[in-house]
Amino acid sequence: MKKEAVTRYPINPLSKARWSPRAFAQTLPGTDTLLSLFEAARWAPSAMNEQPWRFIIGIKPAPGWHLIFDTLMAPNQIWAKEAPVLMVVCSKNHFGNDGTLNLTAAYDTGQAVAHLSIEAMNQSLYVHQMGGFFPEKAITLLEIPEGFQPLVVIAIGYYGDPESLPEPYKQREFAPRTRKEPGEIVYDSKFGQPFIQLP
Ligand SMILES: Cc1cc2nc3c(=O)[nH]c(=O)nc-3n(C[C@H](O)[C@H](O)[C@H](O)COP(=O)(O)O)c2cc1C
């Protein structure tokens, strides 16, 4: 199933095609394919080129997959149980050179995930990010050291059968995708002054 963005202005085909499904096929992505995703993340920009992102991957049926699955909140477990790949994204809180707080660590890590998501689409893979997980559980189960913060869990896989989803997830899978209007998020000269007013 495709849920392409209905855009007001033309955008590149991968960004248009990307969305966050809940129906995943059981097919395992190949290691090289997954490495292409991490390659895209690796080449994302970051403050001072710190590259604060770290990824902990679990591929079914490895024990790592089950550990990551156990960190998810129940509503996400309902559908993420089908995802063949799960991973935890962490960011390093301090700069490596002088130990000062890196205020953009999470921002930079989000950028890396954005690059990864677009490369996933390029490989016909889908990414679904989840803030609904227990970070403390991830720290314990995955032995994440001090100074690193788990930010999200991500489900990755090829698209599956939306009919197999239980409600309310099935209904959400078919629901149209919505966005704020450009004028609500892009301002001209002053905060709140829409850059563009659409008719
Ligand atoms: C940081 C972050 C946390 C999210 N947490 C969840 C989550 O816990 N469960 C879920 O089903 N979707 C989660 N999502 C997915 C969003 O709901 C989804 O990206 C949004 O509705 C836009 O839909 P689209 O990605 O299909 O365009 C999360 C997305 C992001 C970026």
XYZ file of C-alpha atoms and ligand atoms in Angstrom:
230
model
C 0.000 0.000 0.000
C 1.265 3.456 -0.882
C 0.454 6.577 1.112
C 2.330 9.181 -0.861
C 2.315 12.702 0.498
C -0.141 14.949 -1.321
C 2.224 17.869 -1.641
C 1.437 21.519 -2.346
C 4.787 21.908 -4.127
C 6.914 19.324 -5.932
C 9.365 17.339 -3.787
C 11.758 14.463 -4.440
C 10.099 11.052 -4.945
C 11.640 9.366 -1.872
C 10.415 12.032 0.566
C 7.019 11.876 -1.100
C 6.852 8.100 -0.727
C 8.121 7.845 2.869
C 5.570 7.191 5.574
C 5.386 5.311 8.885
C 3.452 2.075 8.450
C 2.518 -0.488 11.094
C 2.097 -3.470 8.772
C 5.448 -5.168 8.248
C 6.311 -8.230 6.175
C 8.381 -11.002 7.729
C 11.037 -10.799 4.983
C 14.421 -10.010 6.479
C 16.338 -7.181 4.815
C 19.863 -8.238 3.790
C 22.838 -7.044 5.815
C 24.208 -4.976 2.924
C 20.829 -3.287 2.488
C 20.757 -2.373 6.171
C 24.331 -1.127 5.940
C 23.245 1.274 3.187
C 20.772 2.779 5.663
C 23.511 3.283 8.242
C 25.788 4.660 5.559
C 23.234 7.390 4.854
C 23.007 8.111 8.595
C 26.795 8.168 8.884
C 27.055 10.939 6.301
C 24.506 13.220 7.962
C 25.778 16.608 9.175
C 26.359 17.318 12.871
C 27.671 20.094 15.093
C 31.501 19.998 15.151
C 31.172 16.786 13.113
C 30.668 15.044 16.458
C 28.372 12.377 14.945
C 26.674 11.814 18.314
C 24.351 9.100 17.004
C 24.673 5.429 17.961
C 22.403 2.607 16.761
C 21.766 -0.727 18.500
C 20.162 -3.132 16.059
C 18.232 -6.345 16.714
C 17.359 -8.614 13.796
C 14.830 -11.435 14.219
C 15.259 -13.995 15.718
C 18.393 -12.777 17.533
C 18.108 -12.192 21.300
C 18.843 -8.496 20.657
C 15.529 -8.145 18.819
C 13.657 -9.469 21.876
C 15.566 -7.178 24.228
C 14.626 -4.133 22.150
C 11.052 -5.371 21.811
C 10.848 -5.578 25.622
C 11.630 -1.852 25.887
C 8.521 -0.901 23.864
C 5.308 0.330 25.429
C 2.376 -2.070 25.025
C 0.503 -0.177 22.250
C 3.625 -0.218 20.068
C 4.310 -3.895 20.830
C 0.951 -4.819 19.320
C 2.119 -4.020 15.785
C 5.926 -3.802 16.119
C 6.045 -7.537 16.930
C 5.900 -8.179 13.168
C 8.857 -5.907 12.320
C 11.880 -8.019 11.395
C 14.324 -5.326 12.511
C 14.201 -3.139 15.595
C 16.773 -0.658 16.723
C 17.406 1.787 19.502
C 18.802 5.181 18.598
C 21.012 6.859 21.185
C 22.805 10.171 21.267
C 26.024 11.063 23.049
C 25.353 13.964 25.368
C 28.814 15.566 25.498
C 31.436 16.569 22.931
C 34.341 14.160 22.676
C 37.069 16.823 22.514
C 36.352 18.931 25.628
C 33.486 17.152 27.406
C 31.125 20.136 27.180
C 27.395 19.564 26.821
C 26.368 19.068 23.186
C 23.094 20.964 23.022
C 22.343 19.750 19.502
C 23.119 16.056 20.072
C 19.463 15.003 19.825
C 18.888 17.377 16.887
C 21.869 15.912 15.039
C 20.789 12.350 15.810
C 17.328 13.142 14.456
C 18.961 14.343 11.262
C 20.871 11.085 10.977
C 17.594 9.184 11.341
C 15.984 11.400 8.684
C 18.782 10.507 6.277
C 18.427 6.835 7.232
C 14.662 6.967 6.630
C 15.048 8.370 3.142
C 17.716 5.778 2.263
C 15.359 3.108 3.623
C 12.749 4.267 1.112
C 15.413 4.102 -1.583
C 15.819 0.415 -0.619
C 12.011 -0.115 -0.557
C 12.191 -0.412 3.243
C 9.943 1.392 5.703
C 10.903 2.978 9.005
C 8.557 3.633 11.925
C 10.026 5.637 14.796
C 8.654 5.200 18.304
C 8.970 7.484 21.280
C 6.714 5.051 23.128
C 9.382 2.994 24.871
C 11.022 2.875 28.301
C 14.472 4.505 28.072
C 15.559 3.225 31.486
C 14.716 -0.313 30.422
C 16.768 0.170 27.249
C 19.727 1.441 29.289
C 19.615 -1.660 31.491
C 18.787 -4.345 28.929
C 21.134 -3.068 26.221
C 23.909 -1.974 28.595
C 23.927 1.602 27.305
C 26.756 3.415 29.101
C 26.477 6.692 30.994
C 26.631 9.734 28.739
C 24.425 8.172 26.072
C 20.697 8.792 25.894
C 18.247 6.429 24.173
C 15.954 8.655 22.083
C 13.716 6.377 20.035
C 13.134 2.802 18.979
C 12.734 2.217 15.251
C 10.946 -0.593 13.440
C 12.282 -1.394 9.964
C 11.034 -3.769 7.300
C 9.328 -4.267 3.979
C 5.649 -3.457 3.769
C 3.243 -6.147 4.935
C -0.490 -6.801 4.872
C -2.534 -3.926 6.335
C -5.566 -6.230 6.644
C -3.685 -8.258 9.268
C -3.501 -5.314 11.691
C -5.868 -5.266 14.674
C -8.021 -2.205 15.324
C -7.460 0.689 15.882
C -4.185 0.247 13.973
C -5.844 -1.037 10.819
C -8.021 2.040 10.626
C -4.979 4.288 11.217
C -3.075 2.476 8.473
C -5.720 3.482 5.931
C -6.330 6.998 7.308
C -5.170 9.908 5.158
C -1.916 11.599 6.153
C -2.264 15.209 7.280
C 0.102 18.144 7.718
C 0.038 21.755 8.885
C -0.160 24.296 6.092
C 3.108 25.971 4.968
C 1.947 29.315 6.425
C 1.595 27.737 9.872
C 5.238 26.697 10.027
C 7.160 29.097 7.759
C 7.218 32.738 8.824
C 8.205 35.868 6.958
C 10.452 38.271 8.887
C 8.605 37.865 12.196
C 7.511 34.820 14.155
C 3.910 34.003 13.364
C 3.740 36.038 10.146
C 2.999 33.452 7.447
C 5.556 33.295 4.621
C 2.800 32.213 2.281
C -0.973 32.604 2.494
C -2.767 29.946 0.547
C -6.219 30.695 -0.836
C 10.173 11.011 17.595
C 8.990 10.237 17.080
C 8.266 9.445 17.956
C 7.190 8.688 17.488
N 6.557 7.830 18.350
C 5.618 6.973 17.876
C 5.097 5.949 18.706
O 5.481 5.770 19.862
N 4.160 5.132 18.167
C 3.722 5.257 16.866
O 2.876 4.473 16.450
N 4.229 6.217 16.045
C 5.180 7.064 16.510
N 5.746 7.995 15.679
C 5.299 8.098 14.274
C 4.490 9.347 14.039
O 3.220 9.213 14.631
C 4.410 9.634 12.518
O 5.684 9.897 12.017
C 3.487 10.819 12.227
O 2.156 10.529 12.574
C 3.532 11.239 10.767
O 3.194 10.160 9.936
P 4.112 9.718 8.710
O 5.497 9.401 9.291
O 3.461 8.497 8.149
O 4.201 10.846 7.760
C 6.805 8.768 16.126
C 7.540 9.582 15.256
C 8.616 10.301 15.713
C 9.418 11.131 14.735
